[in-house]
CSV table of C-alpha atoms in Angstrom, one decimal:
chain,number,residue,atom,x,y,z
C,259,MET,CA,-13.7,20.9,11.9
C,260,ALA,CA,-11.6,23.4,9.7
C,261,PHE,CA,-12.4,24.1,6.3
C,262,PHE,CA,-9.0,22.9,4.8
C,263,GLY,CA,-8.2,19.5,5.7
C,264,THR,CA,-4.4,17.9,5.6
C,265,ASN,CA,-4.2,18.7,2.1
C,266,GLY,CA,-6.8,21.7,1.0
C,267,VAL,CA,-10.3,21.4,1.0
C,268,ARG,CA,-12.2,18.2,-0.9
C,269,GLY,CA,-15.5,16.7,-1.5
C,270,ILE,CA,-17.7,15.2,-4.3
C,271,ALA,CA,-17.4,17.9,-7.6
C,272,ASN,CA,-20.4,19.6,-8.1
C,273,GLU,CA,-21.9,18.5,-4.8
C,274,TYR,CA,-19.4,20.3,-2.3
C,275,ILE,CA,-17.0,21.6,-4.5
C,276,THR,CA,-19.3,23.7,-6.6
C,277,PRO,CA,-17.9,26.5,-9.1
C,278,GLN,CA,-19.4,29.0,-6.8
C,279,LEU,CA,-17.1,27.3,-3.6
C,280,ALA,CA,-13.7,27.3,-6.1
C,281,ILE,CA,-15.0,31.2,-7.2
C,282,ASP,CA,-15.1,32.3,-3.2
C,283,VAL,CA,-11.8,30.7,-2.4
C,284,ALA,CA,-10.4,32.4,-5.2
C,285,LYS,CA,-11.8,35.7,-4.2
C,286,SER,CA,-10.5,34.7,-0.6
C,287,LEU,CA,-7.2,34.3,-1.6
C,288,GLY,CA,-7.1,37.4,-4.0
C,289,THR,CA,-8.3,39.3,-1.0
C,290,TYR,CA,-5.6,38.1,1.3
C,291,MET,CA,-2.9,38.9,-1.3
C,292,GLY,CA,-4.2,42.8,-1.1
C,293,SER,CA,-5.5,42.0,-4.6
C,294,LYS,CA,-1.8,42.7,-5.8
C,295,GLY,CA,0.4,40.0,-7.2
C,296,ILE,CA,-0.1,37.1,-9.3
C,297,ILE,CA,-1.6,33.8,-9.0
C,298,ALA,CA,-1.0,30.6,-11.0
C,299,ILE,CA,-3.9,28.0,-11.7
C,300,GLY,CA,-3.6,24.7,-12.7
C,301,ARG,CA,-5.6,21.5,-12.4
C,302,ASP,CA,-5.3,17.7,-12.5
C,303,THR,CA,-6.9,15.5,-14.9
C,304,ARG,CA,-10.6,15.1,-13.5
C,305,ILE,CA,-13.6,15.8,-15.3
C,306,SER,CA,-14.5,18.8,-13.2
C,307,GLY,CA,-11.3,20.1,-13.4
C,308,GLU,CA,-11.6,22.6,-16.2
C,309,MET,CA,-15.1,24.1,-14.6
C,310,LEU,CA,-13.5,24.6,-11.4
C,311,LYS,CA,-10.4,26.1,-12.7
C,312,SER,CA,-12.2,28.4,-14.7
C,313,ALA,CA,-14.1,29.3,-11.5
C,314,SER,CA,-10.9,29.5,-9.7
C,315,ILE,CA,-9.7,32.2,-12.5
C,316,ALA,CA,-12.9,34.2,-12.5
C,317,GLY,CA,-12.8,34.2,-8.4
C,318,ALA,CA,-9.2,35.7,-8.6
C,319,LEU,CA,-9.3,38.2,-11.3
C,320,SER,CA,-12.5,40.0,-9.9
C,321,THR,CA,-10.0,40.6,-6.6
C,322,GLY,CA,-7.7,42.3,-9.2
C,323,VAL,CA,-4.6,40.2,-9.1
C,324,THR,CA,-2.6,38.6,-12.4
C,325,VAL,CA,-3.9,35.1,-13.4
C,326,ILE,CA,-1.4,32.8,-14.9
C,327,ASP,CA,-3.8,29.6,-16.5
C,328,ILE,CA,-1.2,26.8,-16.5
C,329,GLY,CA,-3.4,24.4,-17.6
C,330,THR,CA,-3.2,20.7,-16.8
C,331,ALA,CA,-0.4,19.9,-14.7
C,332,PRO,CA,1.1,17.6,-11.7
C,333,ILE,CA,0.8,19.2,-8.3
C,334,PRO,CA,5.0,19.5,-7.9
C,335,ALA,CA,4.8,21.3,-11.5
C,336,ILE,CA,2.6,23.8,-10.4
C,337,GLN,CA,4.5,24.1,-7.2
C,338,TYR,CA,7.9,24.5,-9.2
C,339,TYR,CA,5.9,27.2,-11.6
C,340,VAL,CA,4.6,29.1,-8.8
C,341,ARG,CA,7.9,29.3,-7.1
C,342,ASP,CA,9.5,30.8,-10.0
C,343,HIS,CA,7.0,33.0,-11.5
C,344,ALA,CA,4.0,33.6,-9.3
C,345,ASP,CA,3.0,35.0,-5.8
C,346,ALA,CA,1.1,32.3,-4.9
C,347,GLY,CA,-0.7,29.1,-6.8
C,348,ILE,CA,-4.2,27.5,-7.0
C,349,GLY,CA,-4.1,23.6,-7.7
C,350,VAL,CA,-7.7,22.4,-8.8
C,351,THR,CA,-7.0,18.5,-7.2
C,352,ALA,CA,-8.6,15.9,-4.9
C,353,SER,CA,-5.2,13.8,-5.3
C,354,HIS,CA,-5.6,10.2,-4.3
C,355,ASN,CA,-9.3,10.6,-3.9
C,356,PRO,CA,-11.8,8.5,-5.9
C,357,ARG,CA,-12.9,9.7,-9.3
C,358,GLU,CA,-15.8,11.5,-8.3
C,359,TYR,CA,-14.2,14.2,-6.0
C,360,ASN,CA,-12.2,17.7,-6.4
C,361,GLY,CA,-10.8,19.8,-4.5
C,362,ILE,CA,-8.8,23.2,-4.3
C,363,LYS,CA,-5.1,23.5,-2.9
C,364,LEU,CA,-3.5,26.6,-2.2
C,365,VAL,CA,0.1,26.9,-3.2
C,366,ALA,CA,2.6,29.8,-1.2
C,367,GLY,CA,4.7,32.0,-2.9
C,368,ASP,CA,7.9,29.8,-2.6
C,369,GLY,CA,6.2,27.1,-3.7
C,370,SER,CA,5.7,25.0,-0.5
C,371,GLU,CA,1.9,24.2,0.5
C,372,PHE,CA,0.2,27.0,2.1
C,373,SER,CA,1.1,27.8,5.5
C,374,ARG,CA,-1.4,26.8,8.3
C,375,GLU,CA,-1.5,29.9,9.5
C,376,GLY,CA,-2.1,31.5,6.0
C,377,GLU,CA,-4.8,28.8,5.4
C,378,LYS,CA,-6.5,30.2,8.9
C,379,VAL,CA,-6.5,33.8,7.6
C,380,VAL,CA,-7.9,32.7,4.2
C,381,GLU,CA,-10.5,30.4,6.1
C,382,ARG,CA,-11.7,33.5,7.8
C,383,ILE,CA,-12.3,35.3,4.8
C,384,TYR,CA,-14.2,32.9,2.9
C,385,MET,CA,-16.5,32.6,5.9
C,386,SER,CA,-17.0,35.9,6.3
C,387,LYS,CA,-17.4,36.7,2.6
C,388,GLU,CA,-15.6,39.9,3.1
C,389,PHE,CA,-13.9,40.0,-0.3
C,390,SER,CA,-12.2,42.5,-2.0
C,391,THR,CA,-13.9,43.4,-5.4
C,392,ALA,CA,-11.9,45.3,-7.6
C,393,ASN,CA,-13.2,48.4,-9.7
C,394,TRP,CA,-14.6,47.5,-13.5
C,395,ASP,CA,-11.4,48.8,-15.1
C,396,ARG,CA,-8.7,47.3,-12.4
C,397,THR,CA,-9.9,43.5,-12.6
C,398,GLY,CA,-6.9,41.3,-12.9
C,399,ASN,CA,-4.8,40.7,-16.3
C,400,PHE,CA,-4.9,37.2,-17.5
C,401,HIS,CA,-2.4,35.0,-19.5
C,402,ILE,CA,-1.8,31.5,-20.2
C,403,ASP,CA,1.5,29.8,-20.0
C,404,ASN,CA,1.9,26.1,-21.7
C,405,ASN,CA,5.0,25.4,-20.5
C,406,ALA,CA,4.7,24.5,-16.9
C,407,ASN,CA,5.4,20.8,-17.2
C,408,GLU,CA,8.3,21.0,-19.6
C,409,TYR,CA,9.9,23.7,-17.2
C,410,TYR,CA,9.5,21.4,-14.5
C,411,ILE,CA,11.0,18.4,-16.4
C,412,ASN,CA,13.7,20.5,-16.7
C,413,GLY,CA,14.0,21.2,-13.2
C,414,VAL,CA,13.8,17.6,-11.8
C,415,ILE,CA,16.8,16.9,-14.6
C,416,ASN,CA,19.1,19.4,-13.3
C,417,SER,CA,18.5,18.2,-9.8
C,418,VAL,CA,20.2,14.7,-10.2
C,419,ASN,CA,23.4,13.4,-11.9
C,420,ALA,CA,21.1,12.5,-15.4
C,421,GLU,CA,24.5,11.6,-16.8
C,422,ASN,CA,25.0,8.9,-14.7
C,423,ILE,CA,21.2,7.6,-15.4
C,424,ARG,CA,21.7,8.0,-19.0
C,425,GLU,CA,24.7,5.6,-19.3
C,426,LYS,CA,22.7,2.6,-17.8
C,427,ARG,CA,19.9,2.7,-20.0
C,428,PHE,CA,17.3,1.8,-17.5
C,429,LYS,CA,14.3,-0.1,-18.6
C,430,VAL,CA,11.0,1.4,-16.6
C,431,VAL,CA,7.5,0.4,-16.5
C,432,VAL,CA,5.4,3.4,-15.6
C,433,ASP,CA,1.6,3.7,-14.5
C,434,THR,CA,0.4,7.0,-14.4
C,435,GLY,CA,-3.5,6.1,-13.7
C,436,CYS,CA,-4.5,8.2,-16.5
C,437,GLY,CA,-3.8,11.1,-14.0
C,438,ALA,CA,-1.7,14.5,-14.5
C,439,GLY,CA,1.6,12.8,-14.0
C,440,SER,CA,1.0,11.3,-17.8
C,441,LEU,CA,2.1,14.7,-19.2
C,442,THR,CA,5.8,14.6,-17.3
C,443,LEU,CA,6.7,11.0,-16.0
C,444,PRO,CA,6.9,9.2,-19.3
C,445,PHE,CA,8.9,12.4,-20.9
C,446,LEU,CA,10.8,12.7,-18.0
C,447,LEU,CA,12.0,9.4,-17.7
C,448,ARG,CA,12.4,9.1,-21.7
C,449,ARG,CA,15.1,12.3,-21.5
C,450,LEU,CA,17.0,10.8,-18.7
C,451,GLY,CA,17.2,7.6,-21.1
C,452,CYS,CA,15.1,5.2,-20.1
C,453,GLU,CA,13.5,2.9,-21.8
C,454,VAL,CA,9.9,3.5,-21.1
C,455,ILE,CA,7.0,1.0,-21.2
C,456,THR,CA,3.8,2.9,-20.1
C,457,LEU,CA,0.4,1.8,-18.9
C,458,ASN,CA,-2.7,4.2,-18.4
C,459,ALA,CA,-0.6,7.3,-19.5
C,460,GLN,CA,-3.8,8.6,-21.2
C,461,ILE,CA,-5.6,11.6,-19.7
C,462,ASP,CA,-8.7,10.4,-18.7
C,463,GLY,CA,-11.2,12.0,-15.9
C,464,THR,CA,-12.9,9.0,-15.5
C,465,PHE,CA,-9.7,7.0,-14.3
C,466,PRO,CA,-11.0,3.8,-16.2
C,467,TRP,CA,-8.7,1.1,-15.3
C,468,ARG,CA,-8.1,2.3,-11.6
C,469,ASN,CA,-8.8,4.8,-9.0
C,470,PRO,CA,-6.0,7.8,-8.8
C,471,GLU,CA,-4.7,5.9,-5.6
C,472,PRO,CA,-2.2,3.9,-6.1
C,473,THR,CA,-2.5,0.9,-4.3
C,474,PRO,CA,-0.5,-2.7,-4.6
C,475,ASP,CA,-4.2,-4.5,-5.3
C,476,VAL,CA,-4.5,-2.2,-8.5
C,477,LEU,CA,-1.5,-2.3,-9.7
C,478,THR,CA,-1.0,-6.2,-10.4
C,479,GLU,CA,-0.7,-5.6,-14.3
C,480,LEU,CA,2.3,-3.5,-13.8
C,481,ALA,CA,3.9,-5.9,-11.2
C,482,ASP,CA,3.6,-8.4,-14.0
C,483,ILE,CA,5.1,-6.6,-17.1
C,484,VAL,CA,8.0,-5.5,-15.0
C,485,LYS,CA,8.9,-9.6,-13.9
C,486,SER,CA,7.7,-10.2,-18.3
C,487,SER,CA,9.7,-7.4,-19.6
C,488,GLY,CA,12.8,-7.6,-17.3
C,489,ALA,CA,12.3,-4.1,-16.2
C,490,ASP,CA,15.0,-2.7,-13.9
C,491,MET,CA,11.9,-0.6,-11.8
C,492,GLY,CA,8.2,-0.3,-11.7
C,493,VAL,CA,6.7,3.1,-10.6
C,494,ALA,CA,3.0,4.2,-10.1
C,495,GLN,CA,1.9,7.7,-9.3
C,496,ASP,CA,-1.7,9.3,-7.6
C,497,GLY,CA,-3.9,11.6,-9.3
C,498,ASP,CA,-2.1,14.8,-9.2
C,499,ALA,CA,1.7,13.0,-9.4
C,500,ASP,CA,3.0,14.3,-5.8
C,501,ARG,CA,3.5,10.7,-4.8
C,502,ALA,CA,5.0,7.7,-6.2
C,503,VAL,CA,5.2,3.7,-5.3
C,504,PHE,CA,7.8,1.3,-6.7
C,505,PHE,CA,8.3,-1.8,-7.4
C,506,ASP,CA,11.7,-4.0,-7.4
C,507,GLU,CA,13.3,-5.8,-10.6
C,508,ASN,CA,11.6,-9.0,-9.2
C,509,GLY,CA,7.9,-6.9,-9.3
C,510,ASP,CA,7.6,-6.9,-5.8
C,511,PHE,CA,5.6,-4.2,-4.2
C,512,ILE,CA,8.2,-1.8,-2.0
C,513,ASP,CA,6.5,-0.5,1.0
C,514,GLU,CA,6.7,3.0,1.4
C,515,GLU,CA,7.9,3.1,4.8
C,516,ILE,CA,10.7,1.1,3.6
C,517,LEU,CA,11.2,3.2,0.8
C,518,LEU,CA,11.3,6.3,2.7
C,519,SER,CA,13.7,5.3,5.0
C,520,MET,CA,16.4,3.6,2.2
C,521,MET,CA,16.0,7.2,0.4
C,522,ALA,CA,17.0,8.9,3.7
C,523,LYS,CA,19.9,6.2,4.0
C,524,TYR,CA,21.4,6.8,0.5
C,525,ILE,CA,20.6,11.0,1.1
C,526,LEU,CA,22.8,10.6,4.5
C,527,GLU,CA,25.5,8.9,2.6
C,528,ASN,CA,26.4,11.6,0.4
C,529,ASN,CA,25.1,14.5,2.4
C,530,LYS,CA,25.2,14.7,6.2
C,531,GLY,CA,22.3,17.0,7.7
C,532,PRO,CA,19.0,16.5,9.4
C,533,ILE,CA,16.3,14.8,8.3
C,534,VAL,CA,12.2,15.1,8.9
C,535,THR,CA,9.2,13.0,9.0
C,536,PRO,CA,5.6,13.0,11.1
C,537,VAL,CA,5.4,10.8,14.0
C,538,SER,CA,3.1,8.1,12.2
C,539,SER,CA,6.7,7.5,10.2
C,540,SER,CA,8.3,4.1,11.0
C,541,GLN,CA,11.1,3.8,13.6
C,542,ARG,CA,13.4,2.3,10.6
C,543,MET,CA,14.0,6.4,10.1
C,544,LEU,CA,15.3,6.7,13.6
C,545,ASP,CA,17.5,3.7,13.0
C,546,VAL,CA,18.6,5.2,9.7
C,547,ALA,CA,19.4,9.0,11.4
C,548,GLU,CA,21.4,7.6,14.5
C,549,GLU,CA,23.6,5.3,12.5
C,550,ALA,CA,24.3,8.4,10.2
C,551,GLU,CA,24.8,10.3,13.8
C,552,VAL,CA,22.2,13.3,12.4
C,553,GLU,CA,19.3,14.6,13.9
C,554,LEU,CA,15.6,13.0,13.1
C,555,HIS,CA,12.5,16.1,13.7
C,556,TRP,CA,9.6,14.3,14.2
C,557,THR,CA,6.3,16.4,13.0
C,558,ALA,CA,2.5,16.4,12.9
C,559,VAL,CA,1.3,14.1,10.2
C,560,GLY,CA,1.0,16.2,7.2
C,561,SER,CA,3.3,16.8,4.2
C,562,ILE,CA,3.2,20.8,5.0
C,563,ASN,CA,4.2,20.1,8.6
C,564,VAL,CA,7.2,18.2,7.3
C,565,ALA,CA,8.7,20.8,4.7
C,566,ARG,CA,8.1,23.7,6.8
C,567,LYS,CA,10.1,21.8,9.7
C,568,MET,CA,12.9,21.2,6.9
C,569,MET,CA,13.2,24.7,6.2
C,570,GLU,CA,13.7,25.5,9.6
C,571,THR,CA,16.1,23.1,10.2
C,572,GLY,CA,17.8,23.2,6.9
C,573,ALA,CA,17.2,19.5,6.5
C,574,VAL,CA,18.7,17.4,4.0
C,575,PHE,CA,15.8,15.0,3.5
C,576,GLY,CA,12.3,14.7,4.9
C,577,GLY,CA,9.1,13.1,3.7
C,578,GLU,CA,6.2,10.8,4.7
C,579,GLY,CA,5.6,6.9,4.9
C,580,ASN,CA,2.7,7.5,1.8
C,581,GLY,CA,5.1,7.8,-1.0
C,582,GLY,CA,5.3,11.4,-0.1
C,583,LEU,CA,9.2,12.1,-0.5
C,584,ILE,CA,10.6,15.8,-0.1
C,585,PHE,CA,14.0,17.2,-2.0
C,586,PRO,CA,15.0,19.9,-0.7
C,587,GLU,CA,17.7,20.7,-3.7
C,588,HIS,CA,14.6,20.8,-6.2
C,589,GLN,CA,11.7,22.1,-3.9
C,590,TYR,CA,10.0,21.9,-0.5
C,591,CYS,CA,6.9,19.7,-1.7
C,592,ARG,CA,6.5,16.1,-2.2
C,593,ASP,CA,7.2,15.1,-5.7
C,594,GLY,CA,6.9,11.8,-7.2
C,595,ALA,CA,8.6,12.3,-10.4
C,596,MET,CA,11.7,13.3,-8.5
C,597,ALA,CA,11.7,10.8,-6.4
C,598,SER,CA,11.6,8.1,-9.5
C,599,ALA,CA,14.5,10.3,-10.9
C,600,LYS,CA,16.4,9.9,-7.5
C,601,LEU,CA,16.1,6.4,-7.3
C,602,LEU,CA,17.3,5.7,-11.2
C,603,GLU,CA,20.7,7.9,-9.7
C,604,ILE,CA,21.0,5.6,-7.0
C,605,MET,CA,20.5,2.6,-9.3
C,606,ALA,CA,23.2,4.2,-11.6
C,607,SER,CA,25.9,3.8,-8.5
C,608,GLY,CA,25.5,-0.3,-9.3
C,609,LYS,CA,22.6,-1.0,-6.7
C,610,THR,CA,19.4,-2.8,-7.4
C,611,LEU,CA,16.2,-2.1,-5.9
C,612,SER,CA,15.8,-5.1,-4.0
C,613,SER,CA,19.4,-4.9,-2.6
C,614,LEU,CA,18.3,-1.1,-1.6
C,615,VAL,CA,15.2,-2.8,0.4
C,616,LYS,CA,17.3,-4.9,2.9
C,617,SER,CA,19.5,-2.4,3.4
C,618,VAL,CA,17.4,-1.1,5.9
C,619,PRO,CA,16.0,-2.6,9.2
C,620,GLU,CA,12.8,-4.9,9.2
C,621,TYR,CA,9.4,-3.9,11.1
C,622,PHE,CA,6.4,-5.1,11.4
C,623,ASN,CA,3.3,-2.9,11.7
C,624,SER,CA,-0.7,-2.8,12.7
C,625,LYS,CA,-3.2,-0.8,12.8
C,626,THR,CA,-7.0,-0.2,13.1
C,627,LYS,CA,-9.6,2.9,13.9
C,628,ILE,CA,-12.3,3.0,16.1
C,629,ARG,CA,-15.5,5.6,15.7
C,630,CYS,CA,-15.4,8.3,18.3
C,631,SER,CA,-18.0,11.0,18.3
C,632,GLU,CA,-16.2,13.0,20.9
C,633,LEU,CA,-12.6,13.3,19.6
C,634,GLN,CA,-11.3,15.9,21.6
C,635,ALA,CA,-12.4,14.8,25.0
C,636,ALA,CA,-11.3,11.1,24.4
C,637,MET,CA,-7.8,12.5,23.3
C,638,GLU,CA,-7.4,14.5,26.5
C,639,SER,CA,-8.3,11.7,28.5
C,640,ILE,CA,-6.3,9.3,26.4
C,641,LYS,CA,-3.2,11.9,27.3
C,642,GLU,CA,-4.0,11.9,30.8
C,643,HIS,CA,-3.7,7.9,31.0
C,644,VAL,CA,-0.5,7.9,29.5
C,645,MET,CA,1.5,11.1,30.7
C,646,GLY,CA,3.7,10.5,33.6
C,647,GLY,CA,4.1,6.6,33.2
C,648,LYS,CA,7.2,4.8,32.9
C,649,TYR,CA,7.0,5.3,28.7
C,650,GLU,CA,8.5,8.3,26.9
C,651,VAL,CA,5.5,10.3,25.3
C,652,ASP,CA,5.0,12.4,22.5
C,653,THR,CA,2.1,14.4,21.9
C,654,THR,CA,3.3,16.3,18.5
C,655,ASP,CA,0.1,14.9,17.1
C,656,GLY,CA,-2.0,12.7,19.0
C,657,VAL,CA,-0.5,10.5,21.4
C,658,LYS,CA,2.6,8.4,20.6
C,659,VAL,CA,3.6,6.2,23.4
C,660,TRP,CA,7.7,5.0,22.8
C,661,HIS,CA,8.0,1.2,24.4
C,662,GLU,CA,11.8,-0.7,24.6
C,663,ASP,CA,10.6,-2.8,21.8
C,664,GLY,CA,8.4,-0.6,19.6
C,665,TRP,CA,6.0,2.3,19.5
C,666,MET,CA,1.8,2.8,19.4
C,667,LEU,CA,0.1,6.1,18.2
C,668,ILE,CA,-3.2,7.2,18.9
C,669,ARG,CA,-4.2,10.0,16.6
C,670,PRO,CA,-7.8,11.3,16.0
C,671,SER,CA,-8.8,11.7,12.0
C,672,GLY,CA,-8.9,15.5,10.5
C,673,THR,CA,-12.0,14.6,8.7
C,674,GLU,CA,-13.9,12.1,9.7
C,675,PRO,CA,-14.9,11.0,13.2
C,676,ILE,CA,-12.5,8.3,14.0
C,677,ILE,CA,-9.4,7.5,15.9
C,678,ARG,CA,-6.8,6.0,14.2
C,679,ILE,CA,-4.3,3.6,15.9
C,680,PHE,CA,-0.9,2.4,14.6
C,681,ALA,CA,1.6,0.3,16.4
C,682,GLU,CA,5.2,-1.1,15.0
C,683,ALA,CA,7.7,-3.6,16.5
C,684,LYS,CA,10.1,-6.1,15.4
C,685,THR,CA,7.6,-8.7,15.4
C,686,LYS,CA,4.2,-9.2,14.3
C,687,GLU,CA,3.1,-10.7,17.3
C,688,ARG,CA,4.2,-7.6,19.4
C,689,ALA,CA,2.7,-5.2,16.9
C,690,GLU,CA,-0.6,-6.3,17.1
C,691,GLU,CA,0.1,-6.4,21.4
C,692,LEU,CA,1.0,-3.0,21.3
C,693,MET,CA,-2.3,-1.8,18.9
C,694,ASN,CA,-4.5,-4.1,21.1
C,695,GLU,CA,-2.9,-1.6,24.3
C,696,GLY,CA,-3.9,1.3,22.1
C,697,VAL,CA,-7.8,-0.1,21.4
C,698,GLU,CA,-8.1,-0.8,25.3
C,699,LEU,CA,-7.0,2.7,26.2
C,700,VAL,CA,-9.5,4.4,23.2
C,701,GLU,CA,-12.4,2.4,24.4
C,702,LYS,CA,-11.8,3.2,28.2
C,703,CYS,CA,-11.2,6.9,27.7
C,704,LYS,CA,-13.8,7.5,24.4
C,705,VAL,CA,-17.2,9.3,25.0
């Protein structure tokens, strides 16, 4: 498997993600850049973050590049800063992974995630250990910039209709989970005129109340406070704040696939153009695109694939069904704070979140996973079984089979020996039926 996973390299801090690994990844990036240019380096709130950030800084400086330490910041803030002030970036983060994890994520000079092709080159340098090493008098210059978060907040405000939002004086309950979003989201919302009630907004790398993944089962307190306080919206972020999940004014969780499609519907009402999403996303996105008479581009799973296709096609919106939404008018990466501000912009037009949820089609999903030791062989066999049949097949990422009344997707994990099976249909029973068809096919084809 590749060294860089779907979103960087991750593992247990100080076991797999060691200072030496951070040094060598940074040296690989500096070598890739020809020992020239500027690398901005920031981190999330994890306890091991300062250790790994310092190691990354040392590694990069050793190749001769200039380094700017931007401190603790959400990944979208690091990316926004890199776009305008650096030639590449490093984010020390494990995003939504549990407390004990950390990771290294590379950022391209345009602020997007590093391309797959670029990652492969950096990975080859890392594996070969053939690093550029600057002479003693040519090691890189080092600077500190403490304004990255403020710069980012201003960027979000300038990308929405802030005046309309401020007029409404919304009440918002925020759970940043002690992550990097604690430094940006509450302040952004107050700058947008909101009354903000915060939970877990203190910086704490032990994540004492909940794990960094904002799932509905760990956000019951947030939901309760939304209801009891009469708030207009509840929002929770993951550890590095590139994703956000939302609760409506009734304290009900908004399914991320519904969030994705209702945001696309709103964007397309005001700005016609292509939209982009992975093959794993709901058919709601296709329905929204067809209703607006625009093109929908399906991509492989991973926000980098969505962002690159958006750039290529001039898309007006894109995202994944996990709370990761991308707004090109701001930047080409997932951005939880921007998603929050954009929802407030929609609400400022007089719509409640619960009414927005009802504005998109209803579907039901089923999913499961099966252990498989030989992923590639199994997937080739699965592909042979479905190709040439009566149903449309998409092999963009795994094998997706379109039925008249739903779809079924079989795709291998990029990090462990399992095959995932997803299905969606207009009824729960049909979704489970399609999923079981996928299970039977995998069992027949796996080695």
